[in-house]
XYZ file of C-alpha atoms in Angstrom:
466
model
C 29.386 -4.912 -18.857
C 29.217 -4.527 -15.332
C 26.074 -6.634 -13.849
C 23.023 -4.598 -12.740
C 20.572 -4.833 -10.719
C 16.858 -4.374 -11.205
C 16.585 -0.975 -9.489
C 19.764 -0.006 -11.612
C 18.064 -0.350 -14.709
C 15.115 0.997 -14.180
C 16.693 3.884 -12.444
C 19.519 4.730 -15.449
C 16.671 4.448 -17.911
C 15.140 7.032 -16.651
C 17.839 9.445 -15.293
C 17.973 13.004 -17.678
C 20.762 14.403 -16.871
C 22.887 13.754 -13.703
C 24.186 16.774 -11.652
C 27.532 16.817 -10.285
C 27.452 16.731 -6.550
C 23.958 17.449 -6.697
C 20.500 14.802 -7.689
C 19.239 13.832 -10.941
C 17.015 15.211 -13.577
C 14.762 11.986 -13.267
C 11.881 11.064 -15.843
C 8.329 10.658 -14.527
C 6.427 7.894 -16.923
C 3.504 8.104 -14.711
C 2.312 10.174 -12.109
C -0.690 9.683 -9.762
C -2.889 12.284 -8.327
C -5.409 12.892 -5.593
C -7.544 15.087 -3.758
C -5.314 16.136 -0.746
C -1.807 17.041 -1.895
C -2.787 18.296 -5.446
C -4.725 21.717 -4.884
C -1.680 23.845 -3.989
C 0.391 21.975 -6.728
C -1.900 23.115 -8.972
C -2.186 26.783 -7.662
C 1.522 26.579 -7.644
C 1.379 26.674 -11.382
C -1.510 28.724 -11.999
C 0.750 31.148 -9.885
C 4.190 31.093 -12.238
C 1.665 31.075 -15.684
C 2.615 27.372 -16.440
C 0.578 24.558 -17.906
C 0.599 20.754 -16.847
C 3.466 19.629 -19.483
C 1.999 15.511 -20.196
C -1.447 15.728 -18.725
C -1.679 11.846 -20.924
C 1.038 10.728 -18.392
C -1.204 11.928 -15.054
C -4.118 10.109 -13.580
C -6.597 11.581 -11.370
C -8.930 10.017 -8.770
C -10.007 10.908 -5.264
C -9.645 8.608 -2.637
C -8.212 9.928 1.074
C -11.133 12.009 2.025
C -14.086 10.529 0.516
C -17.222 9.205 2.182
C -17.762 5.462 2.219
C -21.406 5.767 2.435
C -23.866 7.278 0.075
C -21.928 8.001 -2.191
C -24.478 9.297 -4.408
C -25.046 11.990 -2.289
C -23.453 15.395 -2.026
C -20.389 14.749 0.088
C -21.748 16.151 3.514
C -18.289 17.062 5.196
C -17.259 21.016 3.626
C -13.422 20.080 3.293
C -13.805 17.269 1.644
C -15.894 18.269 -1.011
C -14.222 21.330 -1.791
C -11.037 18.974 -2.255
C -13.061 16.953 -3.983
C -14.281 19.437 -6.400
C -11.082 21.499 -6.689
C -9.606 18.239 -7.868
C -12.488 17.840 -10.465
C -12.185 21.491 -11.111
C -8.187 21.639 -11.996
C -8.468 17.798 -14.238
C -11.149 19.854 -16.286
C -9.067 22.994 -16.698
C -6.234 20.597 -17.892
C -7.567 18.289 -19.610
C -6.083 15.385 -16.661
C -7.881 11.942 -17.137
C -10.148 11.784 -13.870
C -11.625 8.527 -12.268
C -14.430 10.539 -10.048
C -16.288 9.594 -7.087
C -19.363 7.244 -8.620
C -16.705 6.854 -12.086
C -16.853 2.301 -12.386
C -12.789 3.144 -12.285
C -13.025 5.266 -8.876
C -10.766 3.830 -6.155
C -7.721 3.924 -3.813
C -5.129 5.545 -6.243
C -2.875 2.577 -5.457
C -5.256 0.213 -6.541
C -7.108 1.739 -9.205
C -3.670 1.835 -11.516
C -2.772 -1.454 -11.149
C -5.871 -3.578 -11.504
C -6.399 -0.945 -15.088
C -3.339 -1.926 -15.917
C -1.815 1.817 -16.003
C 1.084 0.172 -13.722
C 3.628 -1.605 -16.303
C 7.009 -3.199 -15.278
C 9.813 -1.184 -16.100
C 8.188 2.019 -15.516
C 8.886 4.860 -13.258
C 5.749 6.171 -11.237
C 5.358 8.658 -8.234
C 2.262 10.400 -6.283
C 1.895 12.893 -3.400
C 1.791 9.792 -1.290
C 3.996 7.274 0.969
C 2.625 4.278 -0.051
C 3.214 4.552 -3.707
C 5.752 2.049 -3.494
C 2.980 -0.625 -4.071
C 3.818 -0.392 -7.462
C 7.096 -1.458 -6.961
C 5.630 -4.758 -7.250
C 5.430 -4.919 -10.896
C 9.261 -4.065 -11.387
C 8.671 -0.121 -11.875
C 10.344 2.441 -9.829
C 7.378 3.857 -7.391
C 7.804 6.340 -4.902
C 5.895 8.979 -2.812
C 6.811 12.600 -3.293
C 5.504 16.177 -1.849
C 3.440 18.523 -2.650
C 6.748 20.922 -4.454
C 7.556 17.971 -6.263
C 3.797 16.997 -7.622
C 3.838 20.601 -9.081
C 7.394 19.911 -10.482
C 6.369 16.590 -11.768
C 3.303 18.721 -13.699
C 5.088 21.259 -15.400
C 8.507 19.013 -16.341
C 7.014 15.255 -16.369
C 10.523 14.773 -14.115
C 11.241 15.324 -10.688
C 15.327 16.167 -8.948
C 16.093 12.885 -6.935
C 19.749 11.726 -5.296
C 19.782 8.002 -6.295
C 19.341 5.665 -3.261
C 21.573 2.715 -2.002
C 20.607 -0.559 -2.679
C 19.170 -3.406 -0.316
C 18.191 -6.783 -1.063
C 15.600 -9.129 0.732
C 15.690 -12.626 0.566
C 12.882 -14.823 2.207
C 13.239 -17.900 1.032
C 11.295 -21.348 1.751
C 7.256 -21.721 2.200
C 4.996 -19.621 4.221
C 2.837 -21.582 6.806
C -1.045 -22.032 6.254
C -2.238 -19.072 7.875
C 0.447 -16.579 7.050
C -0.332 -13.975 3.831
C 1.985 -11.212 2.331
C 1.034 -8.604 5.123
C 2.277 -11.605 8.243
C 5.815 -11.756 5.737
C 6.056 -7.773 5.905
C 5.172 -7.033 9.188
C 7.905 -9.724 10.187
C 10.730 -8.008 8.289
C 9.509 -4.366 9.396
C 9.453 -5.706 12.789
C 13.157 -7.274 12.328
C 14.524 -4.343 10.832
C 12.136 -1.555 12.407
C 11.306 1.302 11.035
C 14.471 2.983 10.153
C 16.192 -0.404 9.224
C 16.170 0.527 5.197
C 16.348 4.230 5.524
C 18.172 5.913 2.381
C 17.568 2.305 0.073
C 15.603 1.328 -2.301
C 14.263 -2.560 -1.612
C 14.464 -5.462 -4.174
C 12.623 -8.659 -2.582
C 13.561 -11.788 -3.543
C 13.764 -15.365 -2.359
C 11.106 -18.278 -3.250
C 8.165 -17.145 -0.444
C 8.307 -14.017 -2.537
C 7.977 -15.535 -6.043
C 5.217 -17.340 -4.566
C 3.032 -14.527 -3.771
C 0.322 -13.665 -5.658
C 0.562 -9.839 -7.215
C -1.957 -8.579 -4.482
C 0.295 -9.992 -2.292
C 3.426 -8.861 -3.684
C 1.481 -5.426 -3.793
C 1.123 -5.790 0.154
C 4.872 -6.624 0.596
C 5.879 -3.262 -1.325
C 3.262 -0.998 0.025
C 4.625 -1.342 3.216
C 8.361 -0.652 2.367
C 7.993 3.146 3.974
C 6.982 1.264 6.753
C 10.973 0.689 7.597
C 12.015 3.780 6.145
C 12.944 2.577 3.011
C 12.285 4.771 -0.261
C 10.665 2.431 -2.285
C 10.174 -1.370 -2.691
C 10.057 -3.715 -5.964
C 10.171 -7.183 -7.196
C 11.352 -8.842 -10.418
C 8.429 -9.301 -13.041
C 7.716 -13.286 -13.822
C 5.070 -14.577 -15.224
C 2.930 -13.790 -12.712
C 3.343 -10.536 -13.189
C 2.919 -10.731 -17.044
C -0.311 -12.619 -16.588
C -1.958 -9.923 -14.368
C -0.977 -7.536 -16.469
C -2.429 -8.629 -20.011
C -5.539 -7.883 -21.393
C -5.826 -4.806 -18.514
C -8.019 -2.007 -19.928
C -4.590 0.452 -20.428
C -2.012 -2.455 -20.826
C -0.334 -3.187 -24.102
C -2.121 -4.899 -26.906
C -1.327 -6.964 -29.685
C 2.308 -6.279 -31.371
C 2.880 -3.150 -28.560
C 2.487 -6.307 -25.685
C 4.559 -8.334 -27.684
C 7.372 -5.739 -27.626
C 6.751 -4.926 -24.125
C 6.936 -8.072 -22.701
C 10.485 -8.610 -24.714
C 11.667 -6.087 -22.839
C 9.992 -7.314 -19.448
C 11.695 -10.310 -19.301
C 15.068 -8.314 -19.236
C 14.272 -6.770 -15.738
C 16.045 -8.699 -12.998
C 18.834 -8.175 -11.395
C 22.374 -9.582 -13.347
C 24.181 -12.542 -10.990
C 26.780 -10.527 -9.592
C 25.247 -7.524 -9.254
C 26.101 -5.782 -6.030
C 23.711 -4.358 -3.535
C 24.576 -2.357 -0.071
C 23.356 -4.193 2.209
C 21.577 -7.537 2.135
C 18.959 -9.279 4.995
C 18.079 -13.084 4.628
C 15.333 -14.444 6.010
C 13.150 -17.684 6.629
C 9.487 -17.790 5.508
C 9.488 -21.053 8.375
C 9.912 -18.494 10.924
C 7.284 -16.146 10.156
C 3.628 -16.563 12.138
C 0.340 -14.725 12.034
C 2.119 -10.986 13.258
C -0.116 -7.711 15.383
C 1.478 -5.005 16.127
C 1.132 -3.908 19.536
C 2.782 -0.387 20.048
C 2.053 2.927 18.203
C 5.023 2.604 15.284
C 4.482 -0.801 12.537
C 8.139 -1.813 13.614
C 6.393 -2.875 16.944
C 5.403 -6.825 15.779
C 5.164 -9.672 17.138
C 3.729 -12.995 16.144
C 0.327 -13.763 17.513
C 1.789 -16.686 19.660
C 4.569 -14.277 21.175
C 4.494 -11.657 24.147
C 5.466 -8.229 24.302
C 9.119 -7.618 24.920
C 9.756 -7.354 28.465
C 11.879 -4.534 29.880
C 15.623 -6.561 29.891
C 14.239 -7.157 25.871
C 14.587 -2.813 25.156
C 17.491 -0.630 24.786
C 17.474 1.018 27.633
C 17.493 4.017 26.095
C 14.546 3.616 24.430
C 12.747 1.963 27.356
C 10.749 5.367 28.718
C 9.368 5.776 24.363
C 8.632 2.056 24.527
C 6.972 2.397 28.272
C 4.770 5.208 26.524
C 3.595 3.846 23.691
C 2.483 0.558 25.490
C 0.534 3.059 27.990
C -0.748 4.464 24.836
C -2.057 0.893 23.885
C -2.910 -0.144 27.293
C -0.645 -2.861 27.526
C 1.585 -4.016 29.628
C 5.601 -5.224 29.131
C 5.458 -8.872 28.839
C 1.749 -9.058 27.960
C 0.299 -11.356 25.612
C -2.124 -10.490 22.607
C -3.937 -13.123 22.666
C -7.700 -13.380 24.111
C -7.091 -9.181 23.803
C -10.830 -7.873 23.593
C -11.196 -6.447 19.779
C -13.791 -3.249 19.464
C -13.749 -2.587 15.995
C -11.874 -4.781 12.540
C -10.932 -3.276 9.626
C -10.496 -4.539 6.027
C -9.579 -2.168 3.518
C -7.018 -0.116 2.302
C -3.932 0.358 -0.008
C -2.298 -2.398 1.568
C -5.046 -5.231 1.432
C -8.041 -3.706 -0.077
C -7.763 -6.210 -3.297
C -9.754 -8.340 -4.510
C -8.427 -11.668 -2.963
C -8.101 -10.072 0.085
C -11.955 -9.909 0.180
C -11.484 -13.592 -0.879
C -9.324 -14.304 1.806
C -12.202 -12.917 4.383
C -15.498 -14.156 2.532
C -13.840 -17.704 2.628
C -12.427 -17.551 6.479
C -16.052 -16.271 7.802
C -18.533 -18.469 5.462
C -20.545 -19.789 7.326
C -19.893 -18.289 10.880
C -20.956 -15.226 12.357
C -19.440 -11.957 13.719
C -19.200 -11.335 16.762
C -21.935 -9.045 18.383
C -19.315 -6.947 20.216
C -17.419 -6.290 17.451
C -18.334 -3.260 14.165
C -16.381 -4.323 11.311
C -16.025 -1.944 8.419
C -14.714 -4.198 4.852
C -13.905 -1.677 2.683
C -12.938 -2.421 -1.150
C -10.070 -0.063 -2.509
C -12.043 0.089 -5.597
C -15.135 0.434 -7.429
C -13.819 -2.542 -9.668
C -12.450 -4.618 -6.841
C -16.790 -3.757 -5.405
C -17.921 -4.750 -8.811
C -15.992 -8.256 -8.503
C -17.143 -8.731 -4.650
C -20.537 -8.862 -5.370
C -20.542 -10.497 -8.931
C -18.374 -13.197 -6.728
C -20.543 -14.209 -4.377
C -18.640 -12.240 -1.425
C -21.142 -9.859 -0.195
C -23.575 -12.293 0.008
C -21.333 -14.416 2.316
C -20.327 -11.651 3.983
C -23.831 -10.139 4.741
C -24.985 -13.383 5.898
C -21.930 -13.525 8.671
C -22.900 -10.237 9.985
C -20.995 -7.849 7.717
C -21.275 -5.019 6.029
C -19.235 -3.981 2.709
C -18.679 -0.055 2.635
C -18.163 2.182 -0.750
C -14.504 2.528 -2.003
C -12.190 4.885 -0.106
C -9.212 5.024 2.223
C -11.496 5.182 5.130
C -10.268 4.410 8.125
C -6.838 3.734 7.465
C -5.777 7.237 7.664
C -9.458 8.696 9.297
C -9.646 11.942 7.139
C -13.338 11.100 6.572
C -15.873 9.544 9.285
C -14.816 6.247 9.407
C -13.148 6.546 12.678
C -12.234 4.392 15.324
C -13.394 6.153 18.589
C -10.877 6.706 21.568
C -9.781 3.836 23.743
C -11.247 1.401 21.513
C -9.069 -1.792 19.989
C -8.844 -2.031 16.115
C -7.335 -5.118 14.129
C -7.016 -3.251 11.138
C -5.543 -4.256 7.579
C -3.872 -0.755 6.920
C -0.300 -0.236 7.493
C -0.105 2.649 10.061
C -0.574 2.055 14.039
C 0.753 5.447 14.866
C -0.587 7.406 17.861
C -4.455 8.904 16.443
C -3.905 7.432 12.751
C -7.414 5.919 12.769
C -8.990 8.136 15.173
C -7.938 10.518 17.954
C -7.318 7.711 20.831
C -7.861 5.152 18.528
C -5.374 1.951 19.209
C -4.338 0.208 16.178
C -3.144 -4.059 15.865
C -2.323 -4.380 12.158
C -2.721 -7.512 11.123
C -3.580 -9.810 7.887
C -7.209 -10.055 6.587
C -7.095 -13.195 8.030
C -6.202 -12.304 11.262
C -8.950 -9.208 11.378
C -11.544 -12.285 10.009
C -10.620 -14.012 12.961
C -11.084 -11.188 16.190
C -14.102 -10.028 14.166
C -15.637 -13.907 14.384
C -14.167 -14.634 18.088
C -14.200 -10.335 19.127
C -10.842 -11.219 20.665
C -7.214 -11.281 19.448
C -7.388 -14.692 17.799
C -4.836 -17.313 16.228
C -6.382 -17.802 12.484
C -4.266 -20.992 12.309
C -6.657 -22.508 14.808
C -9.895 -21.336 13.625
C -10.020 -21.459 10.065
């Protein structure tokens, strides 16, 4: 047979029926659902007469629009409790498992189903979403779709999808002290820039990869939109196998032993040929910021902004803008930049061991006075762990504050936003132009790297304070 890769086999499994000229009838194993892009889905089929078609294989739980604070309460802002309750309303009405706000499994939808163990290797997953590609991580097939396609995804359990090309990843060697997952991502997103993996789907690979933790291998995949790319996965290992087992929804007994038979079967074949292919160096990658308004704009925290003989000049005047967006300057250094506001949430390091990572850089000191610092954990579980860990103590006692599960400020749907002109080092993975706040000007960074401008309230090397 001819070799495979891993997308290739979880793709074919999956595939329906293939029309000529045209995309596949693909198979949907699990499909994620929130507050924001469900409602007209929904209405969609209340519209034709049609009933969700595997409400088992759908998970529920709000997330984008949520408050972070008192949760308890009735949620203050109109919009986003009638999304909230029209979400509630339509899981009722079709009998759609629902993780509501206050539920203990409440949480960022991209945390919530791995850490419950609804994300499996092998499977195929979408949600009305980009950064569903977190899931990747486990081996599965994750992808965001649209609002048209969530409705099609509820009345078929499949979705009509062209088959992307194929790119391979390989970072190989050891990551310095100091550099996470979200420093090796940033770095390849700011190599490749954001349309470098347009039209593929991403396999990573390479020994700094198979060295990651899953959070961080979560991290890595979330951000494979990031460069355009339709999706992102890695091989499952044992790493993967021992996150998974003994999760409350992953196999048990005989069904794990069958499972993981078949786990250990996804990687790609020796042989097997990709697209295109990008090699890289984990030596060469450095705490990374962003410093323009798109996540292709990186540098490492030692480096400078590209000067003007550094840009196309074609693309000089969009560069020129977006730096005036930022206030900086061609050429200008991050370092010592004064730091407003961190952030340390999200999809893309809202985990547990990212709170780690930031309880055990900051023991001890104290935050900055200058600087508000919002931790946010992407789930009620992941809050349950913080403070049964010791990390809210530790936290409290440097001069934070842990928040109530949400997307928060990542995206800004609900108050938790940055005000105009002020500087954010936030964990997220979107710097665009008003993502966390009309005027708002995004650095991403690394939990590490937000611990240290929230400790120093400047743009800080975390190699040299930690």
């Amino acid at each position: 047979m001819e070799p495979k890769t891993l997308f290739d086999k979880v793709w074919d499994a999956h595939v329906v029926e293939k029309i000529e000229g045209g995309p596949s009838v693909f198979y949907i194993d699990k499909h994620l659902i929130h507050e924001v892009t469900s409602p007209q889905a929904f209405s969609g089929l209340e519209a034709r007469g049609m009933k969700v078609f595997r409400p088992e294989n759908t998970i529920a739980t709000p997330d984008h629009n949520i408050p972070t604070e008192n949760q308890h309460l009735t949620i203050k802002d109109e919009l986003s409790r009638k999304q909230v309750e029209t979400l509630t309303a339509n899981c009722e009405k079709n009998n759609i498992t629902l993780y509501g706000l206050n539920h203990p499994y409440n949480g960022i939808v991209h945390v919530v189903g791995p850490e419950l163990g609804h994300t499996q290797p092998g499977m195929t997953l979408v949600c009305g979403d980009s950064h569903t590609s977190t899931h990747g991580a486990f081996g599965a097939v994750a992808f965001g779709i649209g609002t048209s396609e969530v409705e099609m995804v509820l009345a078929t359990q499949c979705i009509l999808q062209p088959k992307p090309k194929k790119m391979r990843i390989t970072i190989d060697g050891q990551l310095q002290k100091g550099v996470t997952a979200k420093d090796l991502t940033l770095y390849v997103i700011a190599q490749l820039g954001t349309g470098g993996a347009t039209g593929y789907f991403v396999e990573y690979a390479g020994s700094a990869v198979r060295a990651l933790s899953m959070e961080g291998r979560m991290t890595v995949c979330n951000m494979s939109i990031e460069m355009g790319a339709r999706g992102g996965m890695i091989a499952p290992d044992q790493t993967t196998f021992d996150y998974v087992e003994g999760r409350e929804f992953a196999p048990k007994g005989e069904d794990w032993t069958k499972a993981l038979a078949k786990w250990k079967e996804l990687k790609t074949d020796e042989g097997a040929k990709f697209d295109k292919e990008y090699t890289y160096k984990a030596s060469d990658i450095e705490p990374m910021l962003t410093y323009g308004t798109n996540p292709g704009m990186g540098i490492g925290v030692s480096g400078s902004i590209p000067t003007a003989k550094d840009v196309d000049p074609t693309e000089l005047p969009t560069f020129k803008k977006s730096l005036d967006y930022m206030g900086f300057g061609l050429g200008d250094k991050l370092l010592g930049k004064k730091v407003d506001y961190v952030f340390v949430g999200s999809c893309t390091n809202g985990r547990i061991e990212d709170l780690r990572i930031l309880a055990a850089a900051v023991k001890g000191k104290k935050k900055a006075d200058s600087v508000t610092a919002w931790i946010v954990p992407g789930s009620k579980q992941v809050e349950k762990q913080a403070i049964e860990e010791g990390l809210v103590e530790i936290l409290e006692e440097a001069g934070f504050k842990m928040r109530q599960p949400g997307c928060s400020a990542c995206l800004a749907m609900n108050d938790d936003k940055i005000p105009a002109g002020k500087y954010s080092v936030s964990t997220s993975n979107r710097n665009f132009e008003g993502r966390q706040g009309p005027g708002a000007r995004t650095m991403l960074a690394s939990p590490l790297t937000a611990a240290a401008a929230a400790i120093t309230g400047v743009v800080s090397d975390p190699r040299e304070l930690f």
